[in-house]
């Protein structure tokens, strides 16, 4: 398969990049040729320069110095970073060395329970020599009585006789040697026990490849450990393979790409087989013996661990390419930095935690694709002088139900085995455990969610936190000055209390017995570093497929009401199977049929019934039945099944769920009108689930999240043939993006969470607040260097800027990088989205000047249908783009409270038969409706080279909503009823153009004079006149094109900004280059005024909007917007509003007081 090809490619690439084996061996030989060699120098060599295969090949060297140094170097390389490592080598000739060594495990403090382990490594020239080795006395003593020693045998220089074309060419011989070694060890068990040997390693070099390794344990009756095959014996505890081996049935992925990596597929021991089979997990275990960089040196040190973890992700991705593994298993990464960092323990904890959060945020998409549920980062803390003082185990884990939540523990190892046995919280010091029971339960839930194409609902909370880290990083990199808060995210679950009301809870994930979950979350964003609250409502697809029953509808409705009551944004994370359906399962075994004719059931039945005994076993309300007699026995004929009191109907099975669906449909519609609503479709969303998304209007859809009313299988049955093959044909992105249901399409749940936060960046804290403002990182005063032209161009360049093919950067109108387009696949002749102007969030509507196509897909249910591509001209409103414009305006207005910028460049509406039939008139009118109810500032601007004509002017004229709307025109723009060529055909026709010719053209004036003189002459009139008239007509024809241009220019002069401003239909003519600065201050002023007006009306309810506007205008009377903003800041508006509030209270009190009878007034004041 592809995985094997990838592996071979990697191996061949390494061979091509590496020096030949003999050249590397020669270089190492020169290094070892030193009597008093410093082995730190050997240990620091890379594996390709000082690896075991090279050292083993030098055990047969002719030089005793090199042989002894090679033997000691081999032992030191295997036991790298082991405290107290001492090695003594005796040499009896080539391939005849004995190394005695002692060491301690790094994770065990040197004081206290630390045990000194002893070992011997024997180098032999052949495997046959090994057979006699165990019959001799083993040079080890069991001083502790705990069997803590180890023994190794190295066959050098080559253990195999076959040609070693590849690493696995020696498989057959290797397995035979393993079997023989098992027998020899069992025979020598008593001698090994007496020597205190608990582990035996067989190292079989096969130059130029890496050696083959086999490990045998006394506790396993000296059987070889398949999970440790072809890895150094120390890897068993360093990579925690022993711990995995206890919990999982492991299968090695052979081979791993990296030298220091091992990959396993594990099945939990004793795990029952579920609907999706036995859940499997891929484990990528990797180790490094170096840690480059200094934690005190900023974030520069993070590159090395990032590379190591990414290599582990590479291993996971390659493993999934193997058919037997596939894409279903979850995965975990374990990275052991087998070295010590000399720093304060808490500095290490904080640094590694910051790295882990940043890594997850940066590479979230790859981690999600690889289904990584846990990343463990293990590293020592200490120095060479003081030895290791702590071992930090920092884990980012989803095992508790939250997405890759970080936990920092200090770890202690068993001094006997080196395996971790106890943990304490790195911050509090309290004892802790690795909770595998909880992990197993969550693993099953994640597997179910992933099978549905989604993510387990509670994990979205962790994903939000991870994405917040990323957003803050981007903000700071862009030059943002706000400090990153310590706490970026917190949440409380909203759960129903016994009386049915929602209460806050901090229970662990997975404790729900309802298929809907709700949280109130507090997010510290760059816009709101102090924190903002949102309400998240999510379907739990692991509970009855995420279907909506009565309890689900109730919780959904109450959580949405909770958001509405507080004005909080409501986010719905959708993955469900619609309204729950079911039957009274308990009745099935007892129901019987009354046949019309007992002897012939094919003639049908009269009714279904329960026998009296069976009828009585159920509570009242289970069925509605009448007494009948069947075969002389009293029975109860069933008229209807209620299902009251049955377990199978407890959550609702039919019409009660439909009523609940209506309840939450109405609630969602109300929520859209009152607060910010957004749906993220992470998986399939069916029936009421699909309607909820649409009723909330704003929709982000993941590519694997179809929105459907009925499944494709049910439709095929209805049609009587196989027409549809997937849900995507009915409600996938190829349907929902072009029809305008989906606002934004994302490729993964991590991208989905990012899109949610991007949208919230334009959304106020509550429905009554103004949009969030950020200090501008892109100067508002800068010029706009991209200039729109009269020829077609991409309007996105006008909004966001672009780079020319020559590399020149042209800036757009809005802040760099802030434009977020939405609904880009629908109504493509209009561009809608959100952007920031000097840090001020704004809604944006612009016009596509290029021609586009509208795709109408073929219907699989109609074999005669075909896909149709309808061309649409630029600068024209069509039914879909007019509908899109109205929908975008409504979205900006409701819950988002955005000031709106419309770059108006329309020539009109498309009024052809098809477009009129497709309701262009209706959707054009909806633009007016949406603007009439708009409650925030609206700016209409005709850009340079743009034009606004006829009906397209009418539907966006400020007279529609003069309290909010203003119109501006660029000095190079045009506006009018008809285009110049059109009005010339009506108001400056050919006869009038000829009059102009005769008035202006000297030649025609001469001919006119000749004609007149010839007409007054009495002689030879006829011939002369005819000749002159011919010349005049020829001259008129020649001048006609020029004078048509003059007529058009004359008409065009009526359409310019000067006339628009003089007539008061626009507020001002602007120059495009400086338009950004002008609108920045204009928008800021309007927002300040709007805020003051709203607060003034709240303080004095008797004031109308117009009256409040006059009062606020008196507080900032300056014509210049920049000066008005300065005066507003200095005007002490809050004090003035408070004065107005007090005066209003006085008036109200006086009115009430005067309404009291004379005799009661005194008592009212007592």
mmCIF file with all atom_site columns, C-alpha atoms in Angstrom, residues 704-867:
data_model
loop_
_atom_site.group_PDB
_atom_site.id
_atom_site.type_symbol
_atom_site.label_atom_id
_atom_site.label_alt_id
_atom_site.label_comp_id
_atom_site.label_asym_id
_atom_site.label_entity_id
_atom_site.label_seq_id
_atom_site.pdbx_PDB_ins_code
_atom_site.Cartn_x
_atom_site.Cartn_y
_atom_site.Cartn_z
_atom_site.occupancy
_atom_site.B_iso_or_equiv
_atom_site.pdbx_formal_charge
_atom_site.auth_seq_id
_atom_site.auth_comp_id
_atom_site.auth_asym_id
_atom_site.auth_atom_id
_atom_site.pdbx_PDB_model_num
ATOM 1   C CA . UNK A 1 704 ? -19.185 16.177 6.371   1.00 0.00 ? 704 UNK A CA 1
ATOM 2   C CA . UNK A 1 705 ? -22.327 17.728 7.874   1.00 0.00 ? 705 UNK A CA 1
ATOM 3   C CA . UNK A 1 706 ? -25.329 17.404 5.527   1.00 0.00 ? 706 UNK A CA 1
ATOM 4   C CA . UNK A 1 707 ? -28.618 19.122 6.411   1.00 0.00 ? 707 UNK A CA 1
ATOM 5   C CA . UNK A 1 708 ? -31.538 16.999 5.261   1.00 0.00 ? 708 UNK A CA 1
ATOM 6   C CA . UNK A 1 709 ? -35.257 16.610 5.829   1.00 0.00 ? 709 UNK A CA 1
ATOM 7   C CA . UNK A 1 710 ? -35.395 12.904 4.969   1.00 0.00 ? 710 UNK A CA 1
ATOM 8   C CA . UNK A 1 711 ? -32.621 10.342 4.538   1.00 0.00 ? 711 UNK A CA 1
ATOM 9   C CA . UNK A 1 712 ? -31.696 9.252  1.033   1.00 0.00 ? 712 UNK A CA 1
ATOM 10  C CA . UNK A 1 713 ? -32.723 5.651  1.771   1.00 0.00 ? 713 UNK A CA 1
ATOM 11  C CA . UNK A 1 714 ? -36.277 6.715  2.675   1.00 0.00 ? 714 UNK A CA 1
ATOM 12  C CA . UNK A 1 715 ? -36.514 8.814  -0.481  1.00 0.00 ? 715 UNK A CA 1
ATOM 13  C CA . UNK A 1 716 ? -35.361 5.881  -2.605  1.00 0.00 ? 716 UNK A CA 1
ATOM 14  C CA . UNK A 1 717 ? -38.146 3.745  -1.097  1.00 0.00 ? 717 UNK A CA 1
ATOM 15  C CA . UNK A 1 718 ? -40.654 6.494  -1.818  1.00 0.00 ? 718 UNK A CA 1
ATOM 16  C CA . UNK A 1 719 ? -39.489 6.698  -5.436  1.00 0.00 ? 719 UNK A CA 1
ATOM 17  C CA . UNK A 1 720 ? -39.404 2.930  -5.770  1.00 0.00 ? 720 UNK A CA 1
ATOM 18  C CA . UNK A 1 721 ? -35.858 2.850  -7.129  1.00 0.00 ? 721 UNK A CA 1
ATOM 19  C CA . UNK A 1 722 ? -32.298 3.673  -6.157  1.00 0.00 ? 722 UNK A CA 1
ATOM 20  C CA . UNK A 1 723 ? -31.895 7.305  -7.134  1.00 0.00 ? 723 UNK A CA 1
ATOM 21  C CA . UNK A 1 724 ? -29.817 8.891  -4.374  1.00 0.00 ? 724 UNK A CA 1
ATOM 22  C CA . UNK A 1 725 ? -26.598 7.374  -3.083  1.00 0.00 ? 725 UNK A CA 1
ATOM 23  C CA . UNK A 1 726 ? -25.660 9.725  -0.220  1.00 0.00 ? 726 UNK A CA 1
ATOM 24  C CA . UNK A 1 727 ? -27.021 12.365 2.116   1.00 0.00 ? 727 UNK A CA 1
ATOM 25  C CA . UNK A 1 728 ? -24.709 14.906 0.484   1.00 0.00 ? 728 UNK A CA 1
ATOM 26  C CA . UNK A 1 729 ? -26.818 14.813 -2.675  1.00 0.00 ? 729 UNK A CA 1
ATOM 27  C CA . UNK A 1 730 ? -29.711 16.150 -0.591  1.00 0.00 ? 730 UNK A CA 1
ATOM 28  C CA . UNK A 1 731 ? -28.090 18.559 1.846   1.00 0.00 ? 731 UNK A CA 1
ATOM 29  C CA . UNK A 1 732 ? -24.331 18.519 1.468   1.00 0.00 ? 732 UNK A CA 1
ATOM 30  C CA . UNK A 1 733 ? -22.207 21.592 0.767   1.00 0.00 ? 733 UNK A CA 1
ATOM 31  C CA . UNK A 1 734 ? -22.799 21.322 -2.994  1.00 0.00 ? 734 UNK A CA 1
ATOM 32  C CA . UNK A 1 735 ? -26.485 22.012 -2.254  1.00 0.00 ? 735 UNK A CA 1
ATOM 33  C CA . UNK A 1 736 ? -26.455 24.222 0.829   1.00 0.00 ? 736 UNK A CA 1
ATOM 34  C CA . UNK A 1 737 ? -23.677 26.603 -0.207  1.00 0.00 ? 737 UNK A CA 1
ATOM 35  C CA . UNK A 1 738 ? -25.164 27.622 -3.606  1.00 0.00 ? 738 UNK A CA 1
ATOM 36  C CA . UNK A 1 739 ? -28.689 27.966 -2.169  1.00 0.00 ? 739 UNK A CA 1
ATOM 37  C CA . UNK A 1 740 ? -27.651 30.367 0.589   1.00 0.00 ? 740 UNK A CA 1
ATOM 38  C CA . UNK A 1 741 ? -28.463 28.224 3.632   1.00 0.00 ? 741 UNK A CA 1
ATOM 39  C CA . UNK A 1 742 ? -24.771 27.834 4.450   1.00 0.00 ? 742 UNK A CA 1
ATOM 40  C CA . UNK A 1 743 ? -22.914 31.076 5.129   1.00 0.00 ? 743 UNK A CA 1
ATOM 41  C CA . UNK A 1 744 ? -19.473 29.556 5.523   1.00 0.00 ? 744 UNK A CA 1
ATOM 42  C CA . UNK A 1 745 ? -17.999 26.147 4.685   1.00 0.00 ? 745 UNK A CA 1
ATOM 43  C CA . UNK A 1 746 ? -15.164 24.617 6.752   1.00 0.00 ? 746 UNK A CA 1
ATOM 44  C CA . UNK A 1 747 ? -13.053 21.495 6.336   1.00 0.00 ? 747 UNK A CA 1
ATOM 45  C CA . UNK A 1 748 ? -12.819 20.321 9.960   1.00 0.00 ? 748 UNK A CA 1
ATOM 46  C CA . UNK A 1 749 ? -14.222 20.940 13.425  1.00 0.00 ? 749 UNK A CA 1
ATOM 47  C CA . UNK A 1 750 ? -11.095 22.886 14.371  1.00 0.00 ? 750 UNK A CA 1
ATOM 48  C CA . UNK A 1 751 ? -11.734 25.170 11.392  1.00 0.00 ? 751 UNK A CA 1
ATOM 49  C CA . UNK A 1 752 ? -15.373 25.339 12.483  1.00 0.00 ? 752 UNK A CA 1
ATOM 50  C CA . UNK A 1 753 ? -14.455 26.556 15.968  1.00 0.00 ? 753 UNK A CA 1
ATOM 51  C CA . UNK A 1 754 ? -12.079 29.079 14.410  1.00 0.00 ? 754 UNK A CA 1
ATOM 52  C CA . UNK A 1 755 ? -14.914 30.336 12.188  1.00 0.00 ? 755 UNK A CA 1
ATOM 53  C CA . UNK A 1 756 ? -17.205 30.687 15.229  1.00 0.00 ? 756 UNK A CA 1
ATOM 54  C CA . UNK A 1 757 ? -14.625 32.842 17.026  1.00 0.00 ? 757 UNK A CA 1
ATOM 55  C CA . UNK A 1 758 ? -14.013 34.885 13.878  1.00 0.00 ? 758 UNK A CA 1
ATOM 56  C CA . UNK A 1 759 ? -17.741 35.627 13.726  1.00 0.00 ? 759 UNK A CA 1
ATOM 57  C CA . UNK A 1 760 ? -17.910 36.474 17.435  1.00 0.00 ? 760 UNK A CA 1
ATOM 58  C CA . UNK A 1 761 ? -15.102 39.000 16.873  1.00 0.00 ? 761 UNK A CA 1
ATOM 59  C CA . UNK A 1 762 ? -17.725 41.150 15.087  1.00 0.00 ? 762 UNK A CA 1
ATOM 60  C CA . UNK A 1 763 ? -20.470 40.523 17.642  1.00 0.00 ? 763 UNK A CA 1
ATOM 61  C CA . UNK A 1 764 ? -21.248 42.637 20.745  1.00 0.00 ? 764 UNK A CA 1
ATOM 62  C CA . UNK A 1 765 ? -21.244 41.216 24.255  1.00 0.00 ? 765 UNK A CA 1
ATOM 63  C CA . UNK A 1 766 ? -25.012 41.351 24.446  1.00 0.00 ? 766 UNK A CA 1
ATOM 64  C CA . UNK A 1 767 ? -27.799 42.171 22.021  1.00 0.00 ? 767 UNK A CA 1
ATOM 65  C CA . UNK A 1 768 ? -28.112 45.675 23.472  1.00 0.00 ? 768 UNK A CA 1
ATOM 66  C CA . UNK A 1 769 ? -24.402 46.560 23.281  1.00 0.00 ? 769 UNK A CA 1
ATOM 67  C CA . UNK A 1 770 ? -22.414 48.211 20.530  1.00 0.00 ? 770 UNK A CA 1
ATOM 68  C CA . UNK A 1 771 ? -19.954 46.127 18.466  1.00 0.00 ? 771 UNK A CA 1
ATOM 69  C CA . UNK A 1 772 ? -16.548 45.446 20.041  1.00 0.00 ? 772 UNK A CA 1
ATOM 70  C CA . UNK A 1 773 ? -13.807 47.938 19.221  1.00 0.00 ? 773 UNK A CA 1
ATOM 71  C CA . UNK A 1 774 ? -10.125 47.131 18.931  1.00 0.00 ? 774 UNK A CA 1
ATOM 72  C CA . UNK A 1 775 ? -7.220  49.551 18.793  1.00 0.00 ? 775 UNK A CA 1
ATOM 73  C CA . UNK A 1 776 ? -6.384  49.705 15.082  1.00 0.00 ? 776 UNK A CA 1
ATOM 74  C CA . UNK A 1 777 ? -3.304  47.786 13.982  1.00 0.00 ? 777 UNK A CA 1
ATOM 75  C CA . UNK A 1 778 ? -3.764  49.136 10.439  1.00 0.00 ? 778 UNK A CA 1
ATOM 76  C CA . UNK A 1 779 ? -3.597  52.974 10.533  1.00 0.00 ? 779 UNK A CA 1
ATOM 77  C CA . UNK A 1 780 ? -6.984  54.520 9.670   1.00 0.00 ? 780 UNK A CA 1
ATOM 78  C CA . UNK A 1 781 ? -5.235  57.515 8.106   1.00 0.00 ? 781 UNK A CA 1
ATOM 79  C CA . UNK A 1 782 ? -3.416  55.506 5.429   1.00 0.00 ? 782 UNK A CA 1
ATOM 80  C CA . UNK A 1 783 ? -4.263  55.852 1.733   1.00 0.00 ? 783 UNK A CA 1
ATOM 81  C CA . UNK A 1 784 ? -6.269  53.258 -0.186  1.00 0.00 ? 784 UNK A CA 1
ATOM 82  C CA . UNK A 1 785 ? -3.958  52.330 -3.055  1.00 0.00 ? 785 UNK A CA 1
ATOM 83  C CA . UNK A 1 786 ? -6.137  49.835 -4.924  1.00 0.00 ? 786 UNK A CA 1
ATOM 84  C CA . UNK A 1 787 ? -8.258  51.929 -7.268  1.00 0.00 ? 787 UNK A CA 1
ATOM 85  C CA . UNK A 1 788 ? -11.514 50.489 -8.691  1.00 0.00 ? 788 UNK A CA 1
ATOM 86  C CA . UNK A 1 789 ? -11.896 51.021 -12.413 1.00 0.00 ? 789 UNK A CA 1
ATOM 87  C CA . UNK A 1 790 ? -14.701 51.113 -14.962 1.00 0.00 ? 790 UNK A CA 1
ATOM 88  C CA . UNK A 1 791 ? -13.470 47.790 -16.345 1.00 0.00 ? 791 UNK A CA 1
ATOM 89  C CA . UNK A 1 792 ? -14.429 44.584 -14.477 1.00 0.00 ? 792 UNK A CA 1
ATOM 90  C CA . UNK A 1 793 ? -12.346 43.813 -11.364 1.00 0.00 ? 793 UNK A CA 1
ATOM 91  C CA . UNK A 1 794 ? -12.552 41.643 -8.239  1.00 0.00 ? 794 UNK A CA 1
ATOM 92  C CA . UNK A 1 795 ? -14.409 43.728 -5.621  1.00 0.00 ? 795 UNK A CA 1
ATOM 93  C CA . UNK A 1 796 ? -12.623 41.811 -2.856  1.00 0.00 ? 796 UNK A CA 1
ATOM 94  C CA . UNK A 1 797 ? -9.452  43.628 -3.879  1.00 0.00 ? 797 UNK A CA 1
ATOM 95  C CA . UNK A 1 798 ? -11.248 46.920 -3.250  1.00 0.00 ? 798 UNK A CA 1
ATOM 96  C CA . UNK A 1 799 ? -12.226 45.724 0.229   1.00 0.00 ? 799 UNK A CA 1
ATOM 97  C CA . UNK A 1 800 ? -9.146  43.784 1.364   1.00 0.00 ? 800 UNK A CA 1
ATOM 98  C CA . UNK A 1 801 ? -6.321  44.811 -0.966  1.00 0.00 ? 801 UNK A CA 1
ATOM 99  C CA . UNK A 1 802 ? -4.217  42.617 -3.215  1.00 0.00 ? 802 UNK A CA 1
ATOM 100 C CA . UNK A 1 803 ? -0.741  42.044 -4.589  1.00 0.00 ? 803 UNK A CA 1
ATOM 101 C CA . UNK A 1 804 ? -0.097  42.607 -8.281  1.00 0.00 ? 804 UNK A CA 1
ATOM 102 C CA . UNK A 1 805 ? 1.667   40.005 -10.446 1.00 0.00 ? 805 UNK A CA 1
ATOM 103 C CA . UNK A 1 806 ? 4.718   42.272 -10.246 1.00 0.00 ? 806 UNK A CA 1
ATOM 104 C CA . UNK A 1 807 ? 4.704   41.953 -6.466  1.00 0.00 ? 807 UNK A CA 1
ATOM 105 C CA . UNK A 1 808 ? 3.365   45.426 -5.672  1.00 0.00 ? 808 UNK A CA 1
ATOM 106 C CA . UNK A 1 809 ? 1.119   45.478 -2.608  1.00 0.00 ? 809 UNK A CA 1
ATOM 107 C CA . UNK A 1 810 ? -2.101  47.453 -3.024  1.00 0.00 ? 810 UNK A CA 1
ATOM 108 C CA . UNK A 1 811 ? -4.074  48.251 0.121   1.00 0.00 ? 811 UNK A CA 1
ATOM 109 C CA . UNK A 1 812 ? -7.858  47.963 0.341   1.00 0.00 ? 812 UNK A CA 1
ATOM 110 C CA . UNK A 1 813 ? -10.503 50.010 2.110   1.00 0.00 ? 813 UNK A CA 1
ATOM 111 C CA . UNK A 1 814 ? -10.705 47.911 5.295   1.00 0.00 ? 814 UNK A CA 1
ATOM 112 C CA . UNK A 1 815 ? -8.040  46.843 7.812   1.00 0.00 ? 815 UNK A CA 1
ATOM 113 C CA . UNK A 1 816 ? -5.559  44.373 6.400   1.00 0.00 ? 816 UNK A CA 1
ATOM 114 C CA . UNK A 1 817 ? -6.652  40.767 6.942   1.00 0.00 ? 817 UNK A CA 1
ATOM 115 C CA . UNK A 1 818 ? -9.983  41.706 8.530   1.00 0.00 ? 818 UNK A CA 1
ATOM 116 C CA . UNK A 1 819 ? -12.414 41.008 5.675   1.00 0.00 ? 819 UNK A CA 1
ATOM 117 C CA . UNK A 1 820 ? -14.446 37.828 6.279   1.00 0.00 ? 820 UNK A CA 1
ATOM 118 C CA . UNK A 1 821 ? -16.667 36.944 3.337   1.00 0.00 ? 821 UNK A CA 1
ATOM 119 C CA . UNK A 1 822 ? -19.886 35.009 3.876   1.00 0.00 ? 822 UNK A CA 1
ATOM 120 C CA . UNK A 1 823 ? -22.456 33.458 1.539   1.00 0.00 ? 823 UNK A CA 1
ATOM 121 C CA . UNK A 1 824 ? -19.758 33.405 -1.142  1.00 0.00 ? 824 UNK A CA 1
ATOM 122 C CA . UNK A 1 825 ? -21.336 30.520 -3.073  1.00 0.00 ? 825 UNK A CA 1
ATOM 123 C CA . UNK A 1 826 ? -24.804 32.093 -3.379  1.00 0.00 ? 826 UNK A CA 1
ATOM 124 C CA . UNK A 1 827 ? -25.950 35.160 -5.318  1.00 0.00 ? 827 UNK A CA 1
ATOM 125 C CA . UNK A 1 828 ? -22.447 35.620 -6.622  1.00 0.00 ? 828 UNK A CA 1
ATOM 126 C CA . UNK A 1 829 ? -23.164 38.953 -8.336  1.00 0.00 ? 829 UNK A CA 1
ATOM 127 C CA . UNK A 1 830 ? -23.070 40.484 -4.835  1.00 0.00 ? 830 UNK A CA 1
ATOM 128 C CA . UNK A 1 831 ? -20.252 40.144 -2.268  1.00 0.00 ? 831 UNK A CA 1
ATOM 129 C CA . UNK A 1 832 ? -21.200 40.210 1.424   1.00 0.00 ? 832 UNK A CA 1
ATOM 130 C CA . UNK A 1 833 ? -19.169 39.867 4.593   1.00 0.00 ? 833 UNK A CA 1
ATOM 131 C CA . UNK A 1 834 ? -17.751 41.580 7.642   1.00 0.00 ? 834 UNK A CA 1
ATOM 132 C CA . UNK A 1 835 ? -14.617 43.660 8.016   1.00 0.00 ? 835 UNK A CA 1
ATOM 133 C CA . UNK A 1 836 ? -12.995 46.164 10.352  1.00 0.00 ? 836 UNK A CA 1
ATOM 134 C CA . UNK A 1 837 ? -12.320 49.818 9.667   1.00 0.00 ? 837 UNK A CA 1
ATOM 135 C CA . UNK A 1 838 ? -9.679  51.079 12.063  1.00 0.00 ? 838 UNK A CA 1
ATOM 136 C CA . UNK A 1 839 ? -10.740 48.312 14.465  1.00 0.00 ? 839 UNK A CA 1
ATOM 137 C CA . UNK A 1 840 ? -14.493 49.078 14.096  1.00 0.00 ? 840 UNK A CA 1
ATOM 138 C CA . UNK A 1 841 ? -16.524 46.017 13.013  1.00 0.00 ? 841 UNK A CA 1
ATOM 139 C CA . UNK A 1 842 ? -18.761 46.659 9.997   1.00 0.00 ? 842 UNK A CA 1
ATOM 140 C CA . UNK A 1 843 ? -21.114 44.784 7.725   1.00 0.00 ? 843 UNK A CA 1
ATOM 141 C CA . UNK A 1 844 ? -20.096 44.990 4.071   1.00 0.00 ? 844 UNK A CA 1
ATOM 142 C CA . UNK A 1 845 ? -22.025 44.713 0.817   1.00 0.00 ? 845 UNK A CA 1
ATOM 143 C CA . UNK A 1 846 ? -20.220 45.194 -2.485  1.00 0.00 ? 846 UNK A CA 1
ATOM 144 C CA . UNK A 1 847 ? -20.964 44.510 -6.145  1.00 0.00 ? 847 UNK A CA 1
ATOM 145 C CA . UNK A 1 848 ? -19.363 41.945 -8.434  1.00 0.00 ? 848 UNK A CA 1
ATOM 146 C CA . UNK A 1 849 ? -18.425 43.781 -11.614 1.00 0.00 ? 849 UNK A CA 1
ATOM 147 C CA . UNK A 1 850 ? -17.463 40.643 -13.544 1.00 0.00 ? 850 UNK A CA 1
ATOM 148 C CA . UNK A 1 851 ? -19.814 38.190 -15.188 1.00 0.00 ? 851 UNK A CA 1
ATOM 149 C CA . UNK A 1 852 ? -20.566 35.074 -13.111 1.00 0.00 ? 852 UNK A CA 1
ATOM 150 C CA . UNK A 1 853 ? -22.473 31.816 -13.546 1.00 0.00 ? 853 UNK A CA 1
ATOM 151 C CA . UNK A 1 854 ? -25.307 30.434 -11.437 1.00 0.00 ? 854 UNK A CA 1
ATOM 152 C CA . UNK A 1 855 ? -25.279 26.634 -11.284 1.00 0.00 ? 855 UNK A CA 1
ATOM 153 C CA . UNK A 1 856 ? -28.584 24.777 -11.092 1.00 0.00 ? 856 UNK A CA 1
ATOM 154 C CA . UNK A 1 857 ? -27.821 21.066 -10.418 1.00 0.00 ? 857 UNK A CA 1
ATOM 155 C CA . UNK A 1 858 ? -29.574 18.211 -12.154 1.00 0.00 ? 858 UNK A CA 1
ATOM 156 C CA . UNK A 1 859 ? -32.120 16.319 -10.049 1.00 0.00 ? 859 UNK A CA 1
ATOM 157 C CA . UNK A 1 860 ? -31.180 12.624 -9.788  1.00 0.00 ? 860 UNK A CA 1
ATOM 158 C CA . UNK A 1 861 ? -34.888 11.836 -9.360  1.00 0.00 ? 861 UNK A CA 1
ATOM 159 C CA . UNK A 1 862 ? -35.577 13.224 -12.839 1.00 0.00 ? 862 UNK A CA 1
ATOM 160 C CA . UNK A 1 863 ? -33.502 11.433 -15.494 1.00 0.00 ? 863 UNK A CA 1
ATOM 161 C CA . UNK A 1 864 ? -34.393 14.104 -18.052 1.00 0.00 ? 864 UNK A CA 1
ATOM 162 C CA . UNK A 1 865 ? -32.961 16.956 -15.969 1.00 0.00 ? 865 UNK A CA 1
ATOM 163 C CA . UNK A 1 866 ? -29.519 18.394 -16.647 1.00 0.00 ? 866 UNK A CA 1
ATOM 164 C CA . UNK A 1 867 ? -27.220 20.754 -14.863 1.00 0.00 ? 867 UNK A CA 1
#
